[in-house]
Amino acid sequence: MKFEHLSRENRRSPLSVDDNQNIYQQSKKIETPFSLKLSENIRTVENIFADCSDVVHQLYRYGPDMKHTALIIYCETLVQDLKLNYLKSALQDLVTHEVGPAETITPEEVINFFDKQGVSSQSATIIEMFDQKVKDILDGRVVVLFNDWNKGLSFDALSISTRAVSEPINEPSVRGPHDSTIENMKNNIGMIRLRLKTPDFKIETLTTGEKTNTEVAFGYLKGAVNPETLQEFKQRIKCIKKEEILESSYIEELIEDSTYSPFPQYRFTERPDVCVAALLDGKIIIMVSGTPAVMICPGLFAEFFNISEDYYQRTIYSSLLRLLRIGAFLLALTLPAAYIAVSTFHPELVPTVLLLAVIDTREGIPFPAFVEALIMEVTFEILREAGIRLPRAVGSAVSIVGALVVGQAAIEAKIASPMMVIVVAMTGIASFAFPQYSMGIAVRVLRFPLMILAASLGGLGLMIGFLLIFLHLTCLRSLGQPYLAPLAPARPKQLQDVFIRAPLKILLRSPRNRNRHKNPKIIKSTDSEQEG
């Protein structure tokens, strides 16, 4: 089927002002079948893709005396020329080999071949509706329409530059796999499927948004996931079908139990091995096309201190590191508030020698401990945010040098004492020990209310703050599951992998996912809990 290309200067058909009007209304009418007349199909296509300069319409002639016409439509920003030329030659070779010489091919023969025998190429499908054609074009496929045929051919020709698989950026490890998820969702699913070779690993997809048409996929391991949790998740995920989703964190806020809680209720990872471990543990993973972060739900409080390397190291070493992370969490949360409470209200709790040293360093400081801590904490947060937003080549240097210069200048200017600089520095270092960045943000948010309570009521205010945080954690739910599980409610069989990691021979002989999902029920949050 030898094509003769027509009117290269009109490859993007111009539209009149009338054709450009009411584009939104026209786009809602595209759920109609193709017409037998190619001219009507061309007019509809031009109306749909009005002012889309990267959507190319190429008209060709073929058959005896080149009197028959066909239209090829594609988005040139999504399709590589090499693939397009290959598809054209493959289509020509396919039809001429099966139907007959190019000079004698008629539309009836072409239609009979594709309609009756189907297409031989694995990447091609037959489409019948305009809405499917529009979706295929915007997905990077090439659509071919023939005159006197109310169907079309759709060939896969997507070719855009994507980031190659590399080492995890946010979750580096000394031992274990060094590959990470990328922006290509199919590639991510493939890396997980390569590690989880079972038909029980289920993947379901849906498309969200009327404009973005973002592809969202969620996966779970049948037999491991709690059926009630899965049902609750599917009910919540239905509400996002009309939302314009650009990143997986959008879904987190749309389906979480408590929007205004500072604590994260879902985990994020860029490691395929972490995704597989979560699936084996009965979790649900969510992937969004165009973003490398994989969301894991439900996310429980104890799981935010675990990393994949805990299971690649020896038991003693992994347990010590896990306890160290928990200690860093408490240190980052309470150290400034505890220093304010002790130095202001309870100096008798400090040994005399240490108290004299603290008093000596505070000599000449015009501010109380709370104002001093507030100034240093805000300065440190500004330096940390500046270091993150700056280019990597200078970001780390600016944050380190800035902290040294500001700290030394604050001491010499008698704005802050050396002890306060040490407290703020230790707090900042401890906040970097969390595996999940979102948990570090929660600590940064809660640190300031605790400082205010400590400055107002001393140790009593600090205990009130701890009590309020604990009450909030006990009321919090993650996809209907208690956030503090397996601590509250207590599940003794699962405590062997919370504060310390039991030997793998015990964990592997007693899989957690077999015992976890037999009894726990989903506790649906009330409206007050969702607000709080």
Short mmCIF file of C-alpha atoms in Angstrom, two decimals, residues 135-415:
data_model
loop_
_atom_site.label_atom_id
_atom_site.label_comp_id
_atom_site.label_asym_id
_atom_site.label_seq_id
_atom_site.Cartn_x
_atom_site.Cartn_y
_atom_site.Cartn_z
CA LYS A 135 -6.72 9.06 24.21
CA ASP A 136 -4.41 6.99 21.97
CA ILE A 137 -2.97 10.09 20.29
CA LEU A 138 -2.28 11.74 23.63
CA ASP A 139 -0.73 8.47 24.86
CA GLY A 140 1.85 8.59 22.06
CA ARG A 141 0.19 6.30 19.50
CA VAL A 142 -0.24 6.80 15.77
CA VAL A 143 -3.83 6.58 14.48
CA VAL A 144 -4.62 5.73 10.84
CA LEU A 145 -8.07 6.42 9.34
CA PHE A 146 -9.24 5.20 5.91
CA ASN A 147 -11.99 6.50 3.68
CA ASP A 148 -15.14 4.30 3.56
CA TRP A 149 -14.23 2.63 6.87
CA ASN A 150 -15.78 3.61 10.20
CA LYS A 151 -12.89 2.22 12.21
CA GLY A 152 -9.26 3.15 12.74
CA LEU A 153 -5.88 1.62 13.42
CA SER A 154 -3.84 2.59 16.46
CA PHE A 155 -0.09 1.83 16.59
CA ASP A 156 2.17 2.24 19.60
CA ALA A 157 4.94 4.72 18.80
CA LEU A 158 5.58 6.46 22.13
CA SER A 159 9.17 7.61 22.45
CA ILE A 160 10.09 10.22 25.06
CA SER A 161 13.25 10.63 27.11
CA THR A 162 12.97 9.23 30.63
CA ARG A 163 15.39 8.89 33.50
CA ALA A 164 17.26 5.61 33.56
CA VAL A 165 17.17 3.28 36.55
CA SER A 166 19.79 4.42 39.06
CA GLU A 167 20.60 4.14 42.75
CA PRO A 168 17.94 5.39 45.17
CA ILE A 169 18.42 9.08 45.93
CA ASN A 170 16.49 9.34 49.19
CA GLU A 171 17.01 5.77 50.46
CA PRO A 172 20.65 4.79 49.93
CA SER A 173 21.92 1.57 51.47
CA VAL A 174 25.25 -0.17 51.96
CA ARG A 175 23.88 -3.66 51.35
CA GLY A 176 20.96 -4.81 49.28
CA PRO A 177 19.67 -3.86 45.81
CA HIS A 178 20.73 -0.51 44.36
CA ASP A 179 17.99 0.03 41.78
CA SER A 180 15.20 2.56 42.23
CA THR A 181 11.83 3.30 40.72
CA ILE A 182 11.61 5.94 38.00
CA GLU A 183 8.92 8.05 36.32
CA ASN A 184 7.90 5.18 34.00
CA MET A 185 5.12 3.31 35.80
CA LYS A 186 5.30 0.21 33.59
CA ASN A 187 9.00 -0.09 34.33
CA ASN A 188 8.30 0.16 38.07
CA ILE A 189 5.65 -2.55 37.92
CA GLY A 190 8.08 -4.72 35.98
CA MET A 191 10.82 -4.37 38.62
CA ILE A 192 8.33 -5.36 41.33
CA ARG A 193 6.94 -8.24 39.26
CA LEU A 194 10.49 -9.50 38.69
CA ARG A 195 10.88 -9.94 42.44
CA LEU A 196 7.35 -11.16 43.14
CA LYS A 197 6.77 -13.96 40.66
CA THR A 198 3.27 -15.05 41.61
CA PRO A 199 -0.16 -14.59 40.03
CA ASP A 200 -1.40 -13.55 43.47
CA PHE A 201 0.26 -10.17 42.91
CA LYS A 202 -2.66 -8.17 41.51
CA ILE A 203 -2.40 -4.82 39.71
CA GLU A 204 -5.47 -2.67 39.01
CA THR A 205 -5.33 0.60 37.06
CA LEU A 206 -7.59 3.60 36.67
CA THR A 207 -7.41 6.94 34.89
CA THR A 208 -7.99 10.16 36.81
CA GLY A 209 -8.75 13.69 35.65
CA GLU A 210 -10.58 14.98 32.61
CA LYS A 211 -7.57 17.00 31.42
CA THR A 212 -4.49 15.16 32.66
CA ASN A 213 -5.82 11.59 32.18
CA THR A 214 -3.24 10.42 34.70
CA GLU A 215 -2.79 6.67 34.94
CA VAL A 216 -2.86 5.37 38.51
CA ALA A 217 -2.15 1.76 39.48
CA PHE A 218 -2.47 0.05 42.83
CA GLY A 219 -1.22 -3.40 43.68
CA TYR A 220 -1.71 -5.91 46.47
CA LEU A 221 -0.89 -9.53 47.24
CA LYS A 222 -3.97 -11.69 47.31
CA GLY A 223 -4.07 -13.80 50.45
CA ALA A 224 -1.83 -11.40 52.36
CA VAL A 225 -3.86 -8.19 52.28
CA ASN A 226 -6.76 -7.79 54.66
CA PRO A 227 -9.94 -7.98 52.50
CA GLU A 228 -11.67 -5.35 54.61
CA THR A 229 -8.71 -2.98 54.28
CA LEU A 230 -8.68 -3.55 50.53
CA GLN A 231 -12.40 -2.87 50.29
CA GLU A 232 -12.03 0.33 52.31
CA PHE A 233 -9.16 1.45 50.06
CA LYS A 234 -11.15 0.81 46.88
CA GLN A 235 -14.06 2.86 48.22
CA ARG A 236 -11.74 5.78 48.94
CA ILE A 237 -9.85 5.56 45.67
CA LYS A 238 -13.10 5.98 43.74
CA CYS A 239 -13.30 9.61 44.86
CA ILE A 240 -10.14 10.60 42.94
CA LYS A 241 -11.33 9.61 39.46
CA LYS A 242 -12.35 13.17 38.63
CA GLU A 243 -9.33 14.82 40.28
CA GLU A 244 -6.34 16.06 38.31
CA ILE A 245 -3.56 13.95 39.88
CA LEU A 246 0.03 15.00 39.16
CA GLU A 247 1.90 13.18 41.94
CA SER A 248 1.26 10.34 44.35
CA SER A 249 1.19 12.76 47.31
CA TYR A 250 -2.08 14.13 45.88
CA ILE A 251 -3.67 10.75 46.52
CA GLU A 252 -2.25 10.67 50.05
CA GLU A 253 -4.15 13.80 51.06
CA LEU A 254 -7.32 12.78 49.24
CA ILE A 255 -7.73 9.39 50.93
CA GLU A 256 -6.04 9.84 54.32
CA ASP A 257 -8.06 9.58 57.54
CA SER A 258 -6.93 12.79 59.23
CA THR A 259 -6.00 15.68 56.97
CA TYR A 260 -4.79 18.03 59.71
CA SER A 261 -2.63 15.56 61.59
CA PRO A 262 1.10 16.38 61.52
CA PHE A 263 1.95 12.67 61.41
CA PRO A 264 2.15 10.96 58.00
CA GLN A 265 -0.35 8.15 57.53
CA TYR A 266 1.23 6.60 54.44
CA ARG A 267 4.80 5.76 53.57
CA PHE A 268 6.68 6.56 50.37
CA THR A 269 9.57 4.65 48.85
CA GLU A 270 11.63 4.50 45.68
CA ARG A 271 13.01 1.00 46.30
CA PRO A 272 11.40 -2.01 44.58
CA ASP A 273 12.55 -4.34 47.36
CA VAL A 274 10.70 -2.23 49.93
CA CYS A 275 7.57 -2.45 47.78
CA VAL A 276 7.83 -6.24 47.66
CA ALA A 277 8.37 -6.47 51.41
CA ALA A 278 5.32 -4.27 51.97
CA LEU A 279 3.21 -6.44 49.67
CA LEU A 280 4.28 -9.57 51.54
CA ASP A 281 3.30 -7.80 54.74
CA GLY A 282 -0.25 -7.22 53.46
CA LYS A 283 0.14 -3.60 52.34
CA ILE A 284 -1.26 -1.85 49.28
CA ILE A 285 1.08 0.06 46.97
CA ILE A 286 0.03 2.96 44.74
CA MET A 287 1.93 4.14 41.66
CA VAL A 288 1.25 7.22 39.54
CA SER A 289 2.53 7.65 36.01
CA GLY A 290 5.16 10.36 35.86
CA THR A 291 6.37 10.14 39.47
CA PRO A 292 8.94 7.73 40.94
CA ALA A 293 7.55 7.70 44.50
CA VAL A 294 5.52 4.60 45.38
CA MET A 295 2.99 5.09 48.18
CA ILE A 296 2.50 2.29 50.73
CA CYS A 297 -0.66 2.11 52.80
CA PRO A 298 -1.64 1.74 55.51
CA GLY A 299 1.39 3.28 57.21
CA LEU A 300 1.76 2.59 60.94
CA PHE A 301 3.85 4.64 63.35
CA ALA A 302 6.43 1.92 64.09
CA GLU A 303 7.06 1.28 60.38
CA PHE A 304 8.43 4.80 59.82
CA PHE A 305 11.60 3.84 61.72
CA ASN A 306 12.34 0.70 59.69
CA ILE A 307 14.52 0.57 56.60
CA SER A 308 15.16 -2.22 54.11
CA GLU A 309 18.76 -2.56 55.28
CA ASP A 310 17.52 -3.74 58.70
CA TYR A 311 16.86 -7.10 57.08
CA TYR A 312 20.18 -7.23 55.19
CA GLN A 313 22.36 -6.77 58.31
CA ARG A 314 22.87 -8.96 61.35
CA THR A 315 20.17 -8.94 64.02
CA ILE A 316 22.19 -7.20 66.76
CA TYR A 317 23.43 -4.43 64.49
CA SER A 318 19.97 -3.85 62.96
CA SER A 319 18.31 -3.73 66.38
CA LEU A 320 20.85 -1.23 67.73
CA LEU A 321 20.37 1.04 64.71
CA ARG A 322 16.60 0.87 65.07
CA LEU A 323 16.82 1.84 68.75
CA LEU A 324 19.16 4.65 67.75
CA ARG A 325 16.57 6.01 65.30
CA ILE A 326 13.86 5.90 67.97
CA GLY A 327 16.19 7.73 70.35
CA ALA A 328 16.92 10.33 67.68
CA PHE A 329 13.16 10.84 67.25
CA LEU A 330 12.73 11.56 70.97
CA LEU A 331 15.82 13.76 71.00
CA ALA A 332 14.72 15.86 68.01
CA LEU A 333 11.24 16.24 69.46
CA THR A 334 12.06 17.14 73.08
CA LEU A 335 15.63 18.45 73.43
CA PRO A 336 14.95 22.22 72.94
CA ALA A 337 11.79 22.07 75.06
CA ALA A 338 13.53 20.08 77.80
CA TYR A 339 16.44 22.56 77.88
CA ILE A 340 14.02 25.49 78.20
CA ALA A 341 12.06 23.79 80.98
CA VAL A 342 15.12 22.78 82.99
CA SER A 343 17.05 26.04 82.62
CA THR A 344 14.01 28.22 83.36
CA PHE A 345 11.89 26.30 85.92
CA HIS A 346 13.88 23.34 87.24
CA PRO A 347 17.57 24.26 87.67
CA GLU A 348 17.68 22.06 90.79
CA LEU A 349 17.52 18.99 88.52
CA VAL A 350 20.87 19.87 86.97
CA PRO A 351 24.12 18.86 88.69
CA THR A 352 25.86 21.83 90.28
CA VAL A 353 28.96 21.75 88.11
CA LEU A 354 26.90 21.55 84.92
CA LEU A 355 24.54 24.25 86.16
CA LEU A 356 27.44 26.61 86.83
CA ALA A 357 28.74 25.95 83.32
CA VAL A 358 25.34 26.71 81.80
CA ILE A 359 24.96 29.89 83.85
CA ASP A 360 28.43 31.00 82.82
CA THR A 361 27.64 30.54 79.12
CA ARG A 362 24.38 32.48 79.49
CA GLU A 363 26.04 35.44 81.15
CA GLY A 364 25.33 38.57 79.12
CA ILE A 365 22.54 37.01 77.01
CA PRO A 366 19.68 39.59 76.89
CA PHE A 367 16.95 37.08 75.95
CA PRO A 368 15.25 34.38 77.99
CA ALA A 369 15.92 30.76 77.02
CA PHE A 370 12.69 30.46 75.02
CA VAL A 371 13.40 33.51 72.82
CA GLU A 372 16.99 32.38 72.40
CA ALA A 373 15.88 28.90 71.32
CA LEU A 374 13.21 30.31 69.02
CA ILE A 375 15.71 32.55 67.22
CA MET A 376 18.20 29.73 66.71
CA GLU A 377 15.56 27.18 65.65
CA VAL A 378 14.03 29.53 63.07
CA THR A 379 17.49 30.40 61.75
CA PHE A 380 18.39 26.73 61.49
CA GLU A 381 15.14 25.93 59.64
CA ILE A 382 15.82 28.74 57.16
CA LEU A 383 19.34 27.44 56.53
CA ARG A 384 18.04 23.90 56.08
CA GLU A 385 15.36 24.98 53.60
CA ALA A 386 17.87 27.11 51.69
CA GLY A 387 20.26 24.17 51.47
CA ILE A 388 17.52 21.95 50.01
CA ARG A 389 16.36 24.47 47.39
CA LEU A 390 19.80 25.53 46.21
CA PRO A 391 21.62 23.55 43.50
CA ARG A 392 23.36 20.48 44.89
CA ALA A 393 26.81 21.79 44.01
CA VAL A 394 26.44 24.72 46.42
CA GLY A 395 23.51 23.69 48.64
CA SER A 396 25.48 21.57 51.12
CA ALA A 397 28.32 24.09 51.27
CA VAL A 398 25.95 26.99 51.94
CA SER A 399 24.07 25.13 54.68
CA ILE A 400 27.25 24.00 56.48
CA VAL A 401 29.15 27.27 56.16
CA GLY A 402 26.00 29.26 56.97
CA ALA A 403 25.41 27.29 60.15
CA LEU A 404 29.03 27.72 61.29
CA VAL A 405 29.12 31.43 60.51
CA VAL A 406 25.71 32.21 62.01
CA GLY A 407 26.37 30.13 65.12
CA GLN A 408 29.76 31.70 65.78
CA ALA A 409 28.43 35.21 65.08
CA ALA A 410 25.45 34.66 67.40
CA ILE A 411 27.78 33.58 70.22
CA GLU A 412 30.13 36.53 69.75
CA ALA A 413 27.20 38.98 69.53
CA LYS A 414 25.75 37.59 72.80
CA ILE A 415 22.49 36.68 71.06
#
